[in-house]
PDB file of N, CA and C in Angstrom:
ATOM      1  N   PRO A   1     -10.044  41.252  81.050  1.00 87.00           N
ATOM      2  CA  PRO A   1     -10.154  40.012  80.289  1.00 87.00           C
ATOM      3  C   PRO A   1     -10.607  38.860  81.178  1.00 87.00           C
ATOM      4  N   GLY A   2     -11.411  37.989  80.634  1.00 95.00           N
ATOM      5  CA  GLY A   2     -11.840  36.832  81.393  1.00 95.00           C
ATOM      6  C   GLY A   2     -13.317  36.565  81.258  1.00 95.00           C
ATOM      7  N   ILE A   3     -13.850  35.896  82.268  1.00 97.00           N
ATOM      8  CA  ILE A   3     -15.244  35.473  82.282  1.00 97.00           C
ATOM      9  C   ILE A   3     -15.996  36.268  83.357  1.00 97.00           C
ATOM     10  N   TYR A   4     -17.159  36.782  82.995  1.00 96.00           N
ATOM     11  CA  TYR A   4     -18.043  37.467  83.944  1.00 96.00           C
ATOM     12  C   TYR A   4     -18.994  36.437  84.513  1.00 96.00           C
ATOM     13  N   VAL A   5     -19.159  36.449  85.837  1.00 97.00           N
ATOM     14  CA  VAL A   5     -19.980  35.451  86.517  1.00 97.00           C
ATOM     15  C   VAL A   5     -21.087  36.133  87.318  1.00 97.00           C
ATOM     16  N   CYS A   6     -22.088  35.358  87.683  1.00 97.00           N
ATOM     17  CA  CYS A   6     -23.183  35.837  88.525  1.00 97.00           C
ATOM     18  C   CYS A   6     -22.633  36.201  89.899  1.00 97.00           C
ATOM     19  N   ALA A   7     -22.992  37.369  90.380  1.00 97.00           N
ATOM     20  CA  ALA A   7     -22.521  37.823  91.689  1.00 97.00           C
ATOM     21  C   ALA A   7     -23.107  36.993  92.831  1.00 97.00           C
ATOM     22  N   LYS A   8     -24.222  36.346  92.592  1.00 98.00           N
ATOM     23  CA  LYS A   8     -24.877  35.573  93.646  1.00 98.00           C
ATOM     24  C   LYS A   8     -24.370  34.132  93.740  1.00 98.00           C
ATOM     25  N   CYS A   9     -24.182  33.474  92.581  1.00 98.00           N
ATOM     26  CA  CYS A   9     -23.832  32.046  92.636  1.00 98.00           C
ATOM     27  C   CYS A   9     -22.551  31.671  91.894  1.00 98.00           C
ATOM     28  N   GLY A  10     -21.953  32.596  91.146  1.00 97.00           N
ATOM     29  CA  GLY A  10     -20.712  32.297  90.437  1.00 97.00           C
ATOM     30  C   GLY A  10     -20.880  31.620  89.087  1.00 97.00           C
ATOM     31  N   HIS A  11     -22.118  31.442  88.624  1.00 98.00           N
ATOM     32  CA  HIS A  11     -22.384  30.815  87.319  1.00 98.00           C
ATOM     33  C   HIS A  11     -21.776  31.674  86.203  1.00 98.00           C
ATOM     34  N   GLU A  12     -21.102  31.053  85.241  1.00 98.00           N
ATOM     35  CA  GLU A  12     -20.456  31.782  84.153  1.00 98.00           C
ATOM     36  C   GLU A  12     -21.500  32.325  83.180  1.00 98.00           C
ATOM     37  N   LEU A  13     -21.406  33.643  82.888  1.00 97.00           N
ATOM     38  CA  LEU A  13     -22.414  34.326  82.086  1.00 97.00           C
ATOM     39  C   LEU A  13     -21.907  34.820  80.732  1.00 97.00           C
ATOM     40  N   PHE A  14     -20.844  35.630  80.759  1.00 96.00           N
ATOM     41  CA  PHE A  14     -20.352  36.294  79.557  1.00 96.00           C
ATOM     42  C   PHE A  14     -18.826  36.219  79.495  1.00 96.00           C
ATOM     43  N   SER A  15     -18.302  36.261  78.279  1.00 96.00           N
ATOM     44  CA  SER A  15     -16.861  36.350  78.076  1.00 96.00           C
ATOM     45  C   SER A  15     -16.502  37.788  77.749  1.00 96.00           C
ATOM     46  N   SER A  16     -15.325  38.206  78.165  1.00 95.00           N
ATOM     47  CA  SER A  16     -14.874  39.557  77.830  1.00 95.00           C
ATOM     48  C   SER A  16     -14.719  39.720  76.312  1.00 95.00           C
ATOM     49  N   ARG A  17     -14.585  38.631  75.577  1.00 95.00           N
ATOM     50  CA  ARG A  17     -14.499  38.712  74.106  1.00 95.00           C
ATOM     51  C   ARG A  17     -15.803  39.207  73.491  1.00 95.00           C
ATOM     52  N   ALA A  18     -16.929  39.060  74.196  1.00 95.00           N
ATOM     53  CA  ALA A  18     -18.231  39.515  73.691  1.00 95.00           C
ATOM     54  C   ALA A  18     -18.586  40.908  74.221  1.00 95.00           C
ATOM     55  N   LYS A  19     -17.695  41.514  74.995  1.00 94.00           N
ATOM     56  CA  LYS A  19     -17.955  42.840  75.576  1.00 94.00           C
ATOM     57  C   LYS A  19     -17.592  43.927  74.566  1.00 94.00           C
ATOM     58  N   TYR A  20     -18.362  45.008  74.569  1.00 91.00           N
ATOM     59  CA  TYR A  20     -18.062  46.129  73.677  1.00 91.00           C
ATOM     60  C   TYR A  20     -18.473  47.442  74.338  1.00 91.00           C
ATOM     61  N   GLU A  21     -17.949  48.531  73.831  1.00 89.00           N
ATOM     62  CA  GLU A  21     -18.258  49.864  74.357  1.00 89.00           C
ATOM     63  C   GLU A  21     -19.660  50.269  73.939  1.00 89.00           C
ATOM     64  N   HIS A  22     -20.425  50.795  74.904  1.00 88.00           N
ATOM     65  CA  HIS A  22     -21.782  51.268  74.654  1.00 88.00           C
ATOM     66  C   HIS A  22     -22.009  52.513  75.491  1.00 88.00           C
ATOM     67  N   SER A  23     -22.975  53.314  75.114  1.00 88.00           N
ATOM     68  CA  SER A  23     -23.227  54.579  75.829  1.00 88.00           C
ATOM     69  C   SER A  23     -23.832  54.384  77.214  1.00 88.00           C
ATOM     70  N   SER A  24     -24.348  53.190  77.517  1.00 83.00           N
ATOM     71  CA  SER A  24     -24.907  52.953  78.852  1.00 83.00           C
ATOM     72  C   SER A  24     -23.764  52.836  79.867  1.00 83.00           C
ATOM     73  N   PRO A  25     -24.047  53.086  81.141  1.00 87.00           N
ATOM     74  CA  PRO A  25     -22.993  52.980  82.155  1.00 87.00           C
ATOM     75  C   PRO A  25     -22.669  51.533  82.560  1.00 87.00           C
ATOM     76  N   TRP A  26     -23.403  50.553  82.047  1.00 86.00           N
ATOM     77  CA  TRP A  26     -23.199  49.158  82.397  1.00 86.00           C
ATOM     78  C   TRP A  26     -22.422  48.446  81.301  1.00 86.00           C
ATOM     79  N   PRO A  27     -21.742  47.370  81.628  1.00 89.00           N
ATOM     80  CA  PRO A  27     -21.062  46.587  80.592  1.00 89.00           C
ATOM     81  C   PRO A  27     -22.078  46.089  79.557  1.00 89.00           C
ATOM     82  N   ALA A  28     -21.687  46.036  78.308  1.00 93.00           N
ATOM     83  CA  ALA A  28     -22.556  45.565  77.233  1.00 93.00           C
ATOM     84  C   ALA A  28     -21.892  44.375  76.537  1.00 93.00           C
ATOM     85  N   PHE A  29     -22.693  43.357  76.257  1.00 94.00           N
ATOM     86  CA  PHE A  29     -22.202  42.136  75.624  1.00 94.00           C
ATOM     87  C   PHE A  29     -23.090  41.780  74.440  1.00 94.00           C
ATOM     88  N   THR A  30     -22.520  41.123  73.439  1.00 94.00           N
ATOM     89  CA  THR A  30     -23.284  40.716  72.271  1.00 94.00           C
ATOM     90  C   THR A  30     -23.871  39.315  72.404  1.00 94.00           C
ATOM     91  N   GLU A  31     -23.299  38.493  73.294  1.00 94.00           N
ATOM     92  CA  GLU A  31     -23.787  37.121  73.446  1.00 94.00           C
ATOM     93  C   GLU A  31     -23.404  36.563  74.812  1.00 94.00           C
ATOM     94  N   THR A  32     -24.111  35.528  75.204  1.00 96.00           N
ATOM     95  CA  THR A  32     -23.797  34.850  76.456  1.00 96.00           C
ATOM     96  C   THR A  32     -22.679  33.841  76.221  1.00 96.00           C
ATOM     97  N   LEU A  33     -22.103  33.360  77.292  1.00 96.00           N
ATOM     98  CA  LEU A  33     -21.015  32.393  77.183  1.00 96.00           C
ATOM     99  C   LEU A  33     -21.523  31.056  76.641  1.00 96.00           C
ATOM    100  N   ARG A  34     -22.646  30.590  77.176  1.00 95.00           N
ATOM    101  CA  ARG A  34     -23.250  29.321  76.759  1.00 95.00           C
ATOM    102  C   ARG A  34     -24.769  29.499  76.641  1.00 95.00           C
ATOM    103  N   GLY A  35     -25.403  28.548  76.057  1.00 93.00           N
ATOM    104  CA  GLY A  35     -26.857  28.590  75.923  1.00 93.00           C
ATOM    105  C   GLY A  35     -27.597  28.592  77.245  1.00 93.00           C
ATOM    106  N   ASP A  36     -27.007  27.965  78.279  1.00 96.00           N
ATOM    107  CA  ASP A  36     -27.667  27.912  79.593  1.00 96.00           C
ATOM    108  C   ASP A  36     -27.143  28.965  80.562  1.00 96.00           C
ATOM    109  N   SER A  37     -26.355  29.921  80.078  1.00 97.00           N
ATOM    110  CA  SER A  37     -25.808  30.953  80.972  1.00 97.00           C
ATOM    111  C   SER A  37     -26.901  31.819  81.580  1.00 97.00           C
ATOM    112  N   VAL A  38     -27.918  32.139  80.778  1.00 97.00           N
ATOM    113  CA  VAL A  38     -28.997  33.000  81.260  1.00 97.00           C
ATOM    114  C   VAL A  38     -30.351  32.416  80.877  1.00 97.00           C
ATOM    115  N   ALA A  39     -31.384  32.876  81.560  1.00 98.00           N
ATOM    116  CA  ALA A  39     -32.770  32.599  81.193  1.00 98.00           C
ATOM    117  C   ALA A  39     -33.379  33.930  80.768  1.00 98.00           C
ATOM    118  N   LYS A  40     -34.319  33.877  79.833  1.00 96.00           N
ATOM    119  CA  LYS A  40     -34.912  35.102  79.299  1.00 96.00           C
ATOM    120  C   LYS A  40     -36.425  34.975  79.293  1.00 96.00           C
ATOM    121  N   ARG A  41     -37.095  36.110  79.492  1.00 96.00           N
ATOM    122  CA  ARG A  41     -38.548  36.159  79.311  1.00 96.00           C
ATOM    123  C   ARG A  41     -38.902  37.526  78.736  1.00 96.00           C
ATOM    124  N   ARG A  42     -39.889  37.544  77.875  1.00 95.00           N
ATOM    125  CA  ARG A  42     -40.291  38.786  77.228  1.00 95.00           C
ATOM    126  C   ARG A  42     -40.857  39.747  78.271  1.00 95.00           C
ATOM    127  N   GLU A  43     -40.327  40.956  78.297  1.00 93.00           N
ATOM    128  CA  GLU A  43     -40.815  41.961  79.234  1.00 93.00           C
ATOM    129  C   GLU A  43     -41.626  43.031  78.512  1.00 93.00           C
ATOM    130  N   ARG A  44     -41.146  43.446  77.354  1.00 92.00           N
ATOM    131  CA  ARG A  44     -41.835  44.437  76.525  1.00 92.00           C
ATOM    132  C   ARG A  44     -41.298  44.299  75.107  1.00 92.00           C
ATOM    133  N   PRO A  45     -41.963  44.896  74.123  1.00 92.00           N
ATOM    134  CA  PRO A  45     -41.441  44.794  72.759  1.00 92.00           C
ATOM    135  C   PRO A  45     -39.990  45.289  72.686  1.00 92.00           C
ATOM    136  N   GLY A  46     -39.131  44.476  72.126  1.00 93.00           N
ATOM    137  CA  GLY A  46     -37.736  44.846  71.952  1.00 93.00           C
ATOM    138  C   GLY A  46     -36.837  44.602  73.144  1.00 93.00           C
ATOM    139  N   ALA A  47     -37.388  44.071  74.247  1.00 95.00           N
ATOM    140  CA  ALA A  47     -36.566  43.834  75.439  1.00 95.00           C
ATOM    141  C   ALA A  47     -37.001  42.570  76.167  1.00 95.00           C
ATOM    142  N   LEU A  48     -36.015  41.767  76.542  1.00 96.00           N
ATOM    143  CA  LEU A  48     -36.244  40.559  77.328  1.00 96.00           C
ATOM    144  C   LEU A  48     -35.622  40.738  78.698  1.00 96.00           C
ATOM    145  N   LYS A  49     -36.290  40.284  79.740  1.00 97.00           N
ATOM    146  CA  LYS A  49     -35.739  40.275  81.089  1.00 97.00           C
ATOM    147  C   LYS A  49     -34.769  39.110  81.155  1.00 97.00           C
ATOM    148  N   VAL A  50     -33.558  39.347  81.692  1.00 97.00           N
ATOM    149  CA  VAL A  50     -32.510  38.328  81.738  1.00 97.00           C
ATOM    150  C   VAL A  50     -32.166  38.012  83.189  1.00 97.00           C
ATOM    151  N   THR A  51     -32.109  36.726  83.505  1.00 98.00           N
ATOM    152  CA  THR A  51     -31.725  36.273  84.842  1.00 98.00           C
ATOM    153  C   THR A  51     -30.647  35.203  84.701  1.00 98.00           C
ATOM    154  N   CYS A  52     -29.927  34.971  85.784  1.00 98.00           N
ATOM    155  CA  CYS A  52     -28.916  33.914  85.805  1.00 98.00           C
ATOM    156  C   CYS A  52     -29.588  32.579  85.485  1.00 98.00           C
ATOM    157  N   GLY A  53     -28.972  31.804  84.604  1.00 97.00           N
ATOM    158  CA  GLY A  53     -29.519  30.515  84.225  1.00 97.00           C
ATOM    159  C   GLY A  53     -29.470  29.470  85.319  1.00 97.00           C
ATOM    160  N   LYS A  54     -28.713  29.727  86.374  1.00 98.00           N
ATOM    161  CA  LYS A  54     -28.596  28.766  87.477  1.00 98.00           C
ATOM    162  C   LYS A  54     -29.457  29.144  88.668  1.00 98.00           C
ATOM    163  N   CYS A  55     -29.327  30.399  89.154  1.00 98.00           N
ATOM    164  CA  CYS A  55     -30.011  30.759  90.404  1.00 98.00           C
ATOM    165  C   CYS A  55     -31.164  31.752  90.230  1.00 98.00           C
ATOM    166  N   GLY A  56     -31.318  32.331  89.037  1.00 97.00           N
ATOM    167  CA  GLY A  56     -32.415  33.261  88.802  1.00 97.00           C
ATOM    168  C   GLY A  56     -32.146  34.695  89.213  1.00 97.00           C
ATOM    169  N   ASN A  57     -30.926  35.010  89.612  1.00 97.00           N
ATOM    170  CA  ASN A  57     -30.565  36.377  89.996  1.00 97.00           C
ATOM    171  C   ASN A  57     -30.788  37.323  88.811  1.00 97.00           C
ATOM    172  N   GLY A  58     -31.392  38.482  89.058  1.00 97.00           N
ATOM    173  CA  GLY A  58     -31.666  39.445  88.003  1.00 97.00           C
ATOM    174  C   GLY A  58     -30.394  40.047  87.425  1.00 97.00           C
ATOM    175  N   LEU A  59     -30.286  40.058  86.090  1.00 96.00           N
ATOM    176  CA  LEU A  59     -29.095  40.563  85.409  1.00 96.00           C
ATOM    177  C   LEU A  59     -29.384  41.766  84.529  1.00 96.00           C
ATOM    178  N   GLY A  60     -30.627  42.105  84.343  1.00 94.00           N
ATOM    179  CA  GLY A  60     -30.970  43.238  83.487  1.00 94.00           C
ATOM    180  C   GLY A  60     -31.787  42.796  82.292  1.00 94.00           C
ATOM    181  N   HIS A  61     -31.385  43.260  81.107  1.00 95.00           N
ATOM    182  CA  HIS A  61     -32.175  43.026  79.905  1.00 95.00           C
ATOM    183  C   HIS A  61     -31.320  42.626  78.712  1.00 95.00           C
ATOM    184  N   GLU A  62     -31.977  41.999  77.758  1.00 95.00           N
ATOM    185  CA  GLU A  62     -31.431  41.835  76.421  1.00 95.00           C
ATOM    186  C   GLU A  62     -32.246  42.762  75.529  1.00 95.00           C
ATOM    187  N   PHE A  63     -31.579  43.706  74.900  1.00 94.00           N
ATOM    188  CA  PHE A  63     -32.250  44.635  73.998  1.00 94.00           C
ATOM    189  C   PHE A  63     -32.046  44.127  72.578  1.00 94.00           C
ATOM    190  N   LEU A  64     -33.138  43.736  71.959  1.00 94.00           N
ATOM    191  CA  LEU A  64     -33.096  43.123  70.635  1.00 94.00           C
ATOM    192  C   LEU A  64     -32.728  44.151  69.569  1.00 94.00           C
ATOM    193  N   ASN A  65     -31.864  43.741  68.674  1.00 91.00           N
ATOM    194  CA  ASN A  65     -31.422  44.594  67.554  1.00 91.00           C
ATOM    195  C   ASN A  65     -30.819  45.919  68.013  1.00 91.00           C
ATOM    196  N   ASP A  66     -30.108  45.909  69.139  1.00 89.00           N
ATOM    197  CA  ASP A  66     -29.463  47.118  69.654  1.00 89.00           C
ATOM    198  C   ASP A  66     -27.967  46.897  69.877  1.00 89.00           C
ATOM    199  N   GLY A  67     -27.413  45.884  69.218  1.00 88.00           N
ATOM    200  CA  GLY A  67     -25.991  45.590  69.358  1.00 88.00           C
ATOM    201  C   GLY A  67     -25.148  46.422  68.412  1.00 88.00           C
ATOM    202  N   PRO A  68     -23.839  46.161  68.396  1.00 90.00           N
ATOM    203  CA  PRO A  68     -22.923  46.957  67.569  1.00 90.00           C
ATOM    204  C   PRO A  68     -23.081  46.716  66.064  1.00 90.00           C
ATOM    205  N   LYS A  69     -23.650  45.567  65.684  1.00 91.00           N
ATOM    206  CA  LYS A  69     -23.898  45.257  64.274  1.00 91.00           C
ATOM    207  C   LYS A  69     -25.384  45.063  64.065  1.00 91.00           C
ATOM    208  N   GLN A  70     -25.843  45.319  62.865  1.00 90.00           N
ATOM    209  CA  GLN A  70     -27.256  45.158  62.543  1.00 90.00           C
ATOM    210  C   GLN A  70     -27.704  43.747  62.854  1.00 90.00           C
ATOM    211  N   GLY A  71     -28.826  43.600  63.534  1.00 90.00           N
ATOM    212  CA  GLY A  71     -29.390  42.304  63.878  1.00 90.00           C
ATOM    213  C   GLY A  71     -28.865  41.712  65.174  1.00 90.00           C
ATOM    214  N   GLN A  72     -27.843  42.306  65.788  1.00 92.00           N
ATOM    215  CA  GLN A  72     -27.312  41.787  67.056  1.00 92.00           C
ATOM    216  C   GLN A  72     -28.094  42.363  68.232  1.00 92.00           C
ATOM    217  N   SER A  73     -28.132  41.609  69.292  1.00 93.00           N
ATOM    218  CA  SER A  73     -28.741  42.075  70.527  1.00 93.00           C
ATOM    219  C   SER A  73     -27.668  42.608  71.462  1.00 93.00           C
ATOM    220  N   ARG A  74     -28.104  43.336  72.470  1.00 93.00           N
ATOM    221  CA  ARG A  74     -27.200  43.870  73.502  1.00 93.00           C
ATOM    222  C   ARG A  74     -27.692  43.377  74.855  1.00 93.00           C
ATOM    223  N   PHE A  75     -26.788  42.744  75.603  1.00 93.00           N
ATOM    224  CA  PHE A  75     -27.082  42.334  76.980  1.00 93.00           C
ATOM    225  C   PHE A  75     -26.506  43.375  77.911  1.00 93.00           C
TER     226      PHE A  75
END
């Protein structure tokens, strides 16, 4: 339980309340903590590259429409 932060700068990214079980080996979240928690850029159809909103550290991807509910994204 708690807040997940950037390993490089400590910027707050995700809340454990938005975490859910997924088949990938990495933690999965439905939303960021705040609007400025991450920066996103389109990498390919259905996926955005996600970086820390403060320092630009790579965080992985946002997969569009791949969350636990229809229309939700997965970080």
